[in-house]
Amino acid sequence: MTLKEKLIILSDSAKYDASCSSSGSTRRNSNGVGNAAYSGICHTFSSDGRCVSLLKILMTNACIFDCKYCINRRSNDVKRALFTPEEICEITMNFYKRNYIEGLFLSSGIIKSPDYTMEKIIETISLLRYKYHFNGYIHAKAIPGASEYLLKKLGKLVDRLSANIELPSDSSLKLLAPQKNVDKISTIMDTVKKNRSKSFTPAGQSTQMIIGASKETDLDILGKSEHLYNTYDLRRVFYSAYIPVNKDNLLPSIEMPPLVRENRLYQADWLLRFYNYKVDNLLDKNNPNFNVLIDPKADWALRHMEEFPKEINKASYYDLLKIPGIGPKSAKRIVSSRKYFKIEFKDLKKMGISLKRAKYFILCNGKYFTNMEIFNKRFIESNLILENKEPIKNVGVQLSLFNE
Amino acid sequence: MNDYLYDGTYSSLLGLIYTLIKSKTIPNVIKREDEYISNLFMEPIYLKLENKELINSLKKEVSMLVLYTAYYIYLSNVNNKEMIIYGFIKNAIKYKNTVFYRRDIYVVSEAIRISNQVKGEAHRMKGFLRFKKMKNFYYATIEPTHNIIWIITRHFKDRLKDECWIIKDSKRGVYAIYDLKKVTYLQENDIIKLNLDLSDDETLFEDLWKTFFKTVAIKERENLKCQMNHAPKKYWNNMLEMEDL
């Protein structure tokens, strides 16, 4: 098999992992090639609009597991390939020096045993770090069930580790990924959290959940994320809209991946991490799923009209964050600027703050944007919905997730 | 009000602006001498003020952050950038570092906006730039909107310090040449002919990269608009993987 054929098989089967980030590490170029950029760098964007930052490949797509949703499951009749450590190093170094990539994202199917697979990953990355003196960004998958000493060894070599939860509840995991188990993933996360330092996964750990392959609600999923952020200091939880690559009675049959739902979950995830929201604020047992028509923050605001309008010149930082259209950057800008002058609507524009959504929810020096009559829930709601027509096209897909 | 000209360098622009502010002179326009279109009614004043003392006393009045911001504006392709720097520095002397919070002042908000645009393009270019491996060095061509070659070379010097490389801004005819020690900037006319023979493995890795780029996209999620928003078409010319699209 040529290098090109291997690359096609082993990048094609790695692409469903949503993680692309190359940020959070300050690894320097001591004596060799490459360094990490703390902010991360996107090198290109593929035709699905996703950022390409790392050479995202599997070491092998052969796997002893048989997870129902996975294209690489044992029972699938697909072409299998295996990269040697040298081949991975060669491609990584040559891509990196041409500035195609920020580094390597190495994952793998499980061959022989979790320990054996981990050892192969460690061998590859050691070669890259010590023989090729590569100091660029490396994200590696931790293999569930591998020994702790191997995990500790790997953590010292890489910038980020991740172990994918894939399914948000134990029952779904048992059903769809019988060889995986939650405890093994929790053990990895716990070890990474306890050992994290400047020289051990400086960019922290992340995970991924598949959206729409099992029956969990948004509340279940986001509740899981909140728990993970609080318990294991995860840097990111990625959400990956389920794409039917296998036919299986246990899997939902859908035509299109639930992209709008995925987007809503990302928006809500941002609210948890940067906006001080709790899952309880956003969803509850009677409302366990996000409104597909409107983003979670605006939806929250519309359900809490009594909190608005907020006075730009007085509202606290956290109150400003509740205004649709105003994020941490804008809120900080407002707080630091209003010490020096009274902010008017015309100033907001100059401050680079978009009024498109915010205008319905704010006062500047006691004045509404236009007049008070527009401060009316139904009016605002219909305007906000009209403004983003695009997601509405996909609503049909959202509502028919399962053939019941 | 008069028109003022400078020789095009950042330090003489700063010297000129600082002299104008100190003497409370309000310029009509400030331009590079080679960009100035003379008119019948105005005799421009040409000042060459590459004076270290002037710059040093300016440095005492404003922070480095202000000077960096002004430098980024200087690198921009904005038409009246000299007047924006003039207005920004004038306000910076008045408000010190709190000038960054005074976006209610038009020229300040413009200054910050333009400087962020230049910084943004520099950051993007760190990702979008593509080197080709030649027989003796790595070679990249860029065509940025702003004159950012000056601020991206450090990044590549840190990263690829054991390789010789050349970055060419083909829009401005400027070359940045790294020889394992330092980066030298040369104009097109100063360049002796470069040997642009590809290294033997170049086509192999170009092909592998294009293959990877195509394979990694998920068909079910195709979103060309989103792709274009993040990687604007103006950069595609020099992005290898976009060639066949």
XYZ file of C-alpha atoms in Angstrom:
649
model
C 0.000 0.000 0.000
C 1.390 3.425 -0.887
C 1.744 6.241 1.619
C -1.040 8.073 -0.186
C -3.451 5.147 0.044
C -2.721 4.828 3.743
C -3.256 8.546 4.270
C -6.632 8.388 2.548
C -7.848 5.502 4.703
C -6.427 6.807 7.967
C -7.528 10.416 7.619
C -10.927 9.456 6.259
C -11.584 7.381 9.360
C -10.260 10.061 11.728
C -12.331 12.950 10.396
C -15.365 12.334 12.594
C -13.514 13.572 15.640
C -14.597 17.189 15.946
C -11.631 18.508 17.874
C -9.484 20.838 15.808
C -7.986 23.179 18.312
C -4.272 23.809 18.614
C -4.445 26.367 21.394
C -3.477 26.499 25.039
C 0.147 25.433 24.867
C 3.294 27.552 25.078
C 5.781 24.866 24.074
C 8.955 26.551 22.834
C 11.391 25.584 20.156
C 14.325 24.648 22.356
C 16.515 22.959 19.787
C 14.714 21.652 16.781
C 11.618 22.331 14.750
C 8.429 24.046 15.731
C 6.671 25.551 18.705
C 3.113 25.996 19.897
C 1.121 29.207 19.468
C -0.917 29.866 22.610
C -3.888 31.197 20.668
C -3.816 28.302 18.223
C -3.590 28.754 14.460
C -6.002 27.597 11.761
C -4.110 26.620 8.641
C -6.976 26.083 6.260
C -10.706 25.388 6.125
C -12.149 22.319 4.473
C -15.282 22.377 2.334
C -17.423 21.604 5.394
C -16.260 24.916 6.872
C -14.251 23.284 9.622
C -10.837 24.548 10.602
C -7.871 22.357 9.730
C -5.109 22.884 12.194
C -3.641 19.474 12.899
C -2.778 16.446 10.804
C -5.695 14.401 12.074
C -5.047 10.714 11.485
C -5.435 7.297 12.996
C -2.401 5.130 13.521
C -4.604 2.268 12.381
C -8.284 1.837 11.627
C -8.172 -1.815 12.610
C -10.059 -2.240 15.864
C -11.010 -5.055 18.211
C -14.041 -3.081 19.414
C -17.415 -3.131 17.738
C -19.067 0.192 18.603
C -22.262 0.409 16.572
C -21.879 4.020 15.384
C -18.216 3.787 14.410
C -17.049 3.360 10.851
C -14.021 1.390 12.056
C -15.942 -1.199 14.062
C -14.675 -4.752 13.829
C -17.736 -6.051 12.025
C -17.425 -3.585 9.140
C -15.930 -4.817 5.925
C -13.642 -1.855 5.159
C -10.070 -1.577 3.992
C -7.692 -1.499 6.947
C -4.332 0.229 7.081
C -1.548 0.842 9.549
C 0.998 3.650 9.619
C 4.440 2.861 10.942
C 5.828 5.374 13.471
C 8.411 6.490 10.900
C 5.735 7.180 8.306
C 3.743 9.322 10.717
C 6.868 11.298 11.618
C 7.810 11.782 8.004
C 4.415 13.179 7.013
C 4.148 15.335 10.119
C 7.596 16.886 9.697
C 7.177 17.501 5.995
C 3.718 19.026 6.416
C 4.854 21.126 9.341
C 7.919 22.593 7.659
C 5.787 23.621 4.691
C 3.447 25.325 7.171
C 0.462 23.167 6.219
C -0.261 22.259 9.851
C 0.201 23.262 13.485
C 0.975 19.724 14.556
C -0.365 16.221 14.892
C -3.613 14.776 16.212
C -2.995 11.080 16.628
C -5.751 8.653 17.432
C -6.089 4.965 16.795
C -8.300 1.958 16.601
C -7.496 -0.551 19.305
C -5.191 -3.304 18.151
C -4.374 -6.373 20.263
C -4.973 -4.605 23.577
C -5.350 -1.090 24.974
C -1.812 -1.258 26.405
C -0.312 -2.391 23.119
C -2.075 0.426 21.262
C -0.920 3.014 23.798
C 2.646 1.759 23.531
C 2.545 2.197 19.760
C 1.216 5.740 20.123
C 3.922 6.527 22.675
C 6.588 5.042 20.423
C 5.465 7.265 17.538
C 5.308 10.452 19.549
C 8.623 9.764 21.309
C 10.227 9.375 17.932
C 8.740 12.665 16.827
C 9.857 14.509 19.947
C 13.299 12.985 20.452
C 14.570 11.898 17.055
C 12.976 14.625 14.935
C 13.112 17.215 17.745
C 9.568 18.265 16.973
C 8.229 20.922 19.331
C 4.936 21.626 17.576
C 1.504 20.859 18.979
C 0.519 17.241 19.573
C -2.924 16.060 20.568
C -3.170 12.344 21.318
C -6.022 10.062 22.189
C -5.765 8.249 25.461
C -6.922 4.679 24.991
C -9.516 3.642 27.575
C -8.374 0.671 29.617
C -4.644 1.231 29.132
C -2.386 1.194 32.194
C -1.914 4.331 34.214
C 1.873 4.383 33.799
C 1.426 4.493 30.017
C -1.005 7.371 30.313
C 1.485 9.233 32.474
C 4.216 8.603 29.942
C 2.068 9.859 27.084
C 0.938 12.942 29.009
C 4.528 14.119 29.289
C 4.984 13.999 25.530
C 1.866 15.761 24.301
C 0.130 19.099 24.574
C -3.380 17.753 24.856
C -4.964 14.421 25.673
C -8.511 13.399 25.052
C -10.706 10.435 25.754
C -14.063 10.462 24.061
C -17.194 9.798 26.061
C -19.085 9.471 22.747
C -22.442 8.773 24.382
C -23.832 10.832 27.218
C -25.326 8.055 29.339
C -24.213 4.665 30.623
C -27.239 2.927 29.168
C -26.527 4.195 25.641
C -22.912 3.245 25.987
C -23.892 -0.288 27.018
C -26.241 -0.493 24.086
C -24.076 0.984 21.355
C -20.502 0.585 22.574
C -20.573 -2.489 24.772
C -16.782 -2.742 25.072
C -16.379 0.835 26.231
C -17.192 1.801 29.751
C -17.637 5.052 31.542
C -15.342 4.196 34.425
C -12.374 3.686 32.153
C -12.881 7.108 30.627
C -13.374 8.749 34.028
C -10.132 7.156 35.227
C -8.257 8.746 32.326
C -9.786 12.151 32.973
C -9.008 11.921 36.658
C -5.362 10.989 36.058
C -4.916 13.806 33.548
C -6.476 16.308 35.921
C -4.263 15.259 38.827
C -1.040 15.323 36.822
C -1.621 18.355 34.668
C 1.249 20.848 34.690
C 3.404 22.855 32.327
C 5.133 19.666 31.263
C 2.101 17.363 31.367
C -0.641 18.074 28.820
C -0.188 21.871 29.103
C -3.214 22.414 26.854
C -5.384 20.209 29.062
C -7.884 17.582 28.045
C -11.051 17.452 26.004
C -13.735 14.991 25.044
C -16.471 14.494 22.486
C -20.085 13.395 22.502
C -22.051 12.214 19.485
C -25.339 14.045 19.152
C -28.393 12.211 17.944
C -27.199 8.584 17.894
C -28.967 7.851 21.160
C -32.051 9.088 22.946
C -30.646 11.602 25.407
C -32.154 15.078 25.598
C -30.169 18.302 25.405
C -30.601 18.511 29.167
C -28.913 15.111 29.604
C -26.086 16.062 27.276
C -25.416 19.508 28.652
C -25.790 18.217 32.211
C -23.061 15.712 31.420
C -20.860 18.490 30.026
C -21.362 20.647 33.096
C -20.420 17.717 35.278
C -17.279 17.081 33.222
C -16.184 20.717 33.308
C -16.662 20.871 37.060
C -15.134 17.517 37.912
C -12.215 17.173 35.520
C -11.376 20.735 34.458
C -11.934 19.821 30.821
C -10.892 22.481 28.345
C -13.550 21.547 25.836
C -16.417 19.199 25.249
C -16.939 18.767 21.528
C -20.295 17.835 20.059
C -20.455 15.862 16.866
C -23.725 15.587 14.989
C -24.355 11.911 14.330
C -23.641 10.915 10.755
C -25.026 7.509 9.837
C -22.027 5.609 8.529
C -23.350 2.182 9.521
C -26.724 0.498 9.164
C -27.877 -0.957 12.454
C -31.249 -1.567 14.059
C -30.058 0.086 17.233
C -29.208 3.319 15.443
C -31.637 6.027 14.362
C -32.144 6.330 10.643
C -31.719 9.925 9.579
C -31.077 11.645 6.299
C -29.093 14.615 7.536
C -26.901 15.026 10.588
C -28.635 17.179 13.260
C -26.447 20.214 12.641
C -28.781 22.807 14.133
C -29.039 20.855 17.345
C -25.268 20.521 17.442
C -24.963 24.274 16.967
C -27.390 24.982 19.819
C -25.368 22.734 22.113
C -22.160 24.551 21.218
C -23.843 27.878 21.916
C -25.060 26.633 25.278
C -21.631 25.160 26.025
C -20.174 28.633 25.522
C -22.719 30.008 27.966
C -21.521 27.523 30.575
C -17.854 28.287 30.089
C -17.731 32.020 29.496
C -21.073 33.502 30.517
C -21.571 32.103 33.989
C -24.770 30.231 33.092
C -25.727 26.947 34.703
C -27.567 24.165 32.889
C -30.475 24.716 35.317
C -30.881 28.255 33.968
C -31.244 27.039 30.415
C -33.184 23.772 30.490
C -35.396 21.789 32.853
C -37.484 18.621 32.894
C -40.418 20.350 31.212
C -38.152 21.980 28.651
C -35.417 19.412 28.095
C -34.444 20.500 24.580
C -33.311 23.767 23.064
C -35.510 25.824 20.836
C -34.233 25.162 17.327
C -35.498 28.500 16.093
C -33.580 30.699 18.471
C -30.197 30.523 20.196
C -30.166 29.522 23.872
C -29.141 32.926 25.178
C -31.822 34.874 23.328
C -34.286 32.177 24.258
C -33.387 32.624 27.916
C -33.707 36.386 27.614
C -37.149 36.106 26.042
C -38.278 33.875 28.880
C -36.946 36.413 31.391
C -38.196 39.695 29.996
C -38.515 40.991 33.550
C -34.684 41.219 33.630
C -34.639 43.645 30.708
C -33.957 46.255 29.478
C -30.513 46.634 31.005
C -28.837 50.021 31.289
C -25.503 49.882 29.484
C -23.984 52.518 31.745
C -24.903 50.764 34.988
C -25.413 47.025 34.552
C -22.775 44.794 36.132
C -20.406 42.761 33.978
C -22.443 39.588 34.513
C -25.688 41.390 33.759
C -24.222 42.739 30.530
C -23.332 39.174 29.553
C -27.009 38.250 29.678
C -27.826 40.652 26.840
C -28.181 38.810 23.510
C -25.461 40.008 21.144
C -23.055 41.012 23.900
C -20.206 38.659 24.720
C -17.318 38.787 27.171
C -15.224 40.992 24.881
C -17.974 43.578 24.445
C -18.978 43.476 28.110
C -15.386 44.100 29.198
C -15.128 46.930 26.714
C -18.285 48.532 28.080
C -17.212 48.221 31.703
C -13.780 49.726 31.099
C -15.021 52.507 28.814
C -17.938 53.844 30.841
C -15.571 55.029 33.566
C -14.404 57.633 31.087
C -17.548 58.668 29.237
C -21.291 58.095 29.160
C -21.998 55.516 26.502
C -24.554 56.458 23.852
C -25.930 54.187 21.127
C -23.617 55.779 18.576
C -20.606 54.951 20.772
C -21.488 51.258 20.888
C -20.963 51.034 17.161
C -17.576 52.708 17.426
C -16.705 50.278 20.189
C -17.224 47.463 17.706
C -20.351 46.220 19.467
C -23.114 44.958 17.220
C -26.568 46.284 17.987
C -28.320 43.811 15.728
C -29.598 41.717 18.604
C -28.684 43.825 21.622
C -30.847 46.797 20.627
C -34.032 45.127 21.871
C -32.673 44.534 25.339
C -30.799 47.664 26.364
C -31.037 51.269 27.451
C -28.333 53.878 26.961
C -28.686 56.690 29.490
C -32.308 55.778 30.026
C -33.160 55.774 26.319
C -34.483 52.889 24.245
C -32.965 52.291 20.821
C -36.095 53.477 19.053
C -39.178 53.635 21.201
C -40.630 51.758 24.090
C -43.347 49.973 22.138
C -40.881 47.581 20.562
C -40.008 46.281 23.994
C -42.485 43.512 23.561
C -41.718 39.835 23.730
C -43.549 38.706 20.613
C -42.179 41.502 18.495
C -38.616 40.785 19.542
C -39.018 37.050 19.148
C -40.268 37.281 15.589
C -37.512 39.726 14.688
C -34.813 37.511 16.093
C -36.181 34.495 14.274
C -36.442 36.335 10.961
C -32.871 37.450 11.294
C -31.417 33.964 11.054
C -33.480 32.287 8.441
C -30.960 29.630 7.649
C -31.332 27.170 10.512
C -35.064 27.087 10.006
C -34.636 25.121 6.813
C -33.321 22.204 8.792
C -36.011 22.046 11.421
C -37.683 19.112 9.758
C -34.567 17.077 10.275
C -34.477 18.059 13.916
C -37.943 16.852 14.681
C -37.739 13.511 12.956
C -34.644 12.195 14.587
C -36.043 8.810 15.393
C -38.251 6.468 13.462
C -40.501 5.380 16.224
C -2.863 74.285 7.258
C -0.067 72.694 5.264
C 0.653 69.361 3.631
C 3.571 67.471 5.167
C 5.727 64.827 3.537
C 8.023 62.179 4.971
C 10.404 59.659 3.432
C 8.211 56.630 4.078
C 9.963 55.191 7.132
C 8.110 54.666 10.394
C 10.637 56.545 12.498
C 10.556 59.667 10.375
C 6.753 59.559 10.355
C 6.773 59.395 14.159
C 9.342 62.211 14.301
C 7.240 64.358 12.011
C 4.005 63.689 13.887
C 5.609 64.357 17.257
C 7.099 67.633 16.009
C 3.698 68.728 14.697
C 1.944 67.873 17.963
C 4.572 69.649 20.084
C 4.417 72.789 17.972
C 0.602 72.631 18.000
C 0.582 72.548 14.205
C -2.450 70.934 12.627
C -1.546 69.397 9.266
C -3.883 69.359 6.310
C -2.474 66.049 5.183
C 0.580 63.851 5.838
C 1.855 61.679 2.980
C 4.836 59.682 1.840
C 6.757 61.802 -0.615
C 6.405 59.167 -3.363
C 2.645 58.941 -2.875
C 1.982 62.653 -2.798
C 0.057 64.131 -5.679
C 1.066 67.757 -5.868
C -1.518 70.402 -6.489
C -1.329 73.985 -7.616
C -2.460 75.608 -4.455
C -0.237 74.000 -1.895
C 3.512 73.799 -1.534
C 4.149 70.739 0.660
C 6.655 70.812 3.494
C 9.158 67.965 3.507
C 10.631 67.053 6.846
C 13.238 64.343 7.333
C 13.246 63.809 11.040
C 14.808 60.472 11.783
C 15.885 61.908 15.048
C 16.550 59.510 17.914
C 16.020 62.172 20.563
C 12.598 63.003 19.194
C 11.545 59.362 19.283
C 12.951 58.960 22.777
C 10.985 61.851 24.161
C 7.846 60.509 22.467
C 8.523 57.158 24.135
C 8.508 58.921 27.484
C 5.051 60.313 26.816
C 3.272 57.233 25.476
C 3.490 53.497 26.153
C 4.923 50.833 23.870
C 1.390 49.576 23.322
C 0.512 52.926 21.764
C 3.579 52.781 19.532
C 2.796 49.210 18.464
C -0.768 50.211 17.629
C 0.546 53.116 15.572
C 3.023 50.782 13.844
C 0.259 48.387 12.818
C -1.702 51.304 11.359
C 1.445 52.379 9.517
C 1.553 48.910 7.919
C -2.081 49.088 6.835
C -3.246 49.894 3.335
C -5.589 52.606 4.614
C -5.434 55.780 2.597
C -5.254 58.439 5.296
C -3.372 56.296 7.793
C -0.824 59.006 8.625
C -3.566 61.368 9.780
C -5.106 58.571 11.867
C -1.768 57.923 13.558
C -1.416 61.662 14.126
C -4.849 61.853 15.777
C -4.282 58.677 17.772
C -0.919 59.771 19.171
C -2.273 63.205 19.997
C -5.015 61.560 22.049
C -2.564 59.086 23.551
C -0.431 61.932 24.863
C -3.526 63.506 26.351
C -5.159 60.389 27.841
C -2.073 58.182 28.326
C -2.975 54.474 28.312
C -6.668 55.108 28.933
C -6.754 56.200 25.290
C -7.701 52.586 24.499
C -10.981 53.070 26.353
C -11.842 56.305 24.542
C -13.582 54.809 21.574
C -16.140 57.575 21.717
C -13.468 59.637 19.933
C -13.767 58.784 16.257
C -10.081 58.792 15.372
C -9.287 56.577 18.358
C -11.944 54.030 17.447
C -10.678 54.040 13.846
C -7.090 53.632 15.005
C -7.924 50.608 17.154
C -10.091 49.088 14.440
C -7.419 49.394 11.746
C -4.638 48.142 13.978
C -6.759 45.113 14.881
C -7.379 44.448 11.199
C -3.660 44.410 10.487
C -2.969 42.202 13.496
C -5.792 39.913 12.380
C -4.390 39.493 8.905
C -0.931 38.810 10.311
C -2.387 36.078 12.506
C -4.276 34.546 9.598
C -1.213 34.588 7.409
C 0.712 32.574 9.979
C -1.725 29.806 9.093
C -2.386 30.385 5.396
C 1.196 30.864 4.210
C 2.577 27.853 2.324
C 6.222 27.049 1.866
C 7.495 25.103 -1.089
C 10.648 23.137 -0.508
C 13.330 24.181 -2.973
C 16.755 22.586 -3.395
C 18.337 24.923 -0.840
C 15.567 26.678 1.042
C 11.841 26.931 1.725
C 9.994 29.503 -0.346
C 6.609 31.187 0.143
C 4.710 33.818 -1.790
C 2.083 35.980 -0.109
C -0.193 38.782 -1.306
C -1.594 40.285 1.876
C -3.931 43.281 1.946
C -1.735 44.983 4.522
C 2.041 45.177 4.613
C 2.412 42.475 7.242
C 5.573 40.687 6.131
C 7.442 42.746 8.731
C 5.481 41.314 11.626
C 5.148 37.659 10.660
C 8.808 36.791 10.101
C 9.572 36.481 13.808
C 7.013 33.713 14.079
C 8.675 31.700 11.332
C 12.130 32.464 12.653
C 11.182 30.895 15.991
C 9.531 27.944 14.347
C 11.866 27.076 11.504
C 15.132 28.309 12.883
C 17.179 25.486 11.425
C 15.938 25.961 7.874
C 16.705 28.719 5.410
C 13.566 30.330 4.091
C 12.396 33.185 1.923
C 9.005 34.849 2.041
C 8.065 37.057 -0.867
C 5.323 39.666 -0.773
C 4.645 39.723 -4.489
C 2.249 42.648 -4.189
C 4.908 44.949 -2.773
C 8.040 43.334 -4.183
C 9.530 42.757 -0.743
C 11.526 39.683 0.241
C 12.219 38.499 3.770
C 15.246 36.238 3.773
C 16.247 34.072 6.719
C 19.771 32.661 6.635
C 19.763 30.693 9.950
C 20.941 33.807 11.782
C 18.791 36.795 10.981
C 16.035 38.032 8.721
C 17.021 40.489 5.996
C 14.488 42.452 3.985
C 15.244 43.201 0.374
C 13.466 44.944 -2.480
C 12.844 43.145 -5.743
C 15.644 45.081 -7.507
C 18.244 44.041 -4.951
C 17.689 40.331 -5.482
C 20.120 38.279 -7.428
C 18.410 35.483 -9.289
C 17.010 32.799 -6.980
C 17.369 29.140 -7.813
C 13.751 28.017 -7.729
C 14.287 24.329 -8.486
C 11.929 22.191 -6.449
C 13.311 19.686 -4.001
C 12.874 16.062 -5.106
C 10.161 15.234 -2.580
C 8.147 18.423 -3.085
C 5.518 17.047 -5.471
C 5.001 13.973 -3.270
C 4.145 16.009 -0.192
C 2.101 18.550 -2.116
C 0.033 15.679 -3.424
C -0.305 14.142 0.047
C -1.430 17.471 1.485
C -4.077 18.007 -1.191
C -5.258 14.446 -0.636
C -5.511 14.938 3.106
C -7.349 18.230 2.657
C -9.964 16.633 0.440
C -10.393 13.527 2.569
C -10.780 15.303 5.878
C -13.922 17.189 4.761
C -17.209 15.541 5.747
C -19.508 15.500 2.714
C -22.700 15.394 4.758
C -21.661 18.687 6.371
C -20.627 20.610 3.271
C -20.778 24.364 3.911
C -18.901 26.365 1.312
C -20.120 29.687 2.642
C -18.645 28.957 6.030
C -15.400 27.872 4.407
C -15.217 31.125 2.467
C -15.972 33.246 5.534
C -13.040 31.774 7.385
C -10.646 31.504 4.459
C -11.475 34.438 2.156
C -10.935 33.875 -1.543
C -8.306 36.592 -1.783
C -5.857 34.229 -0.074
C -6.643 31.149 -2.165
C -4.104 31.992 -4.859
C -1.283 31.101 -2.548
C -2.960 28.262 -0.694
C -1.856 25.068 -2.346
C -4.895 22.994 -1.360
C -7.313 25.501 -2.924
C -5.661 25.302 -6.343
C -7.979 22.677 -7.829
C -11.186 24.163 -6.443
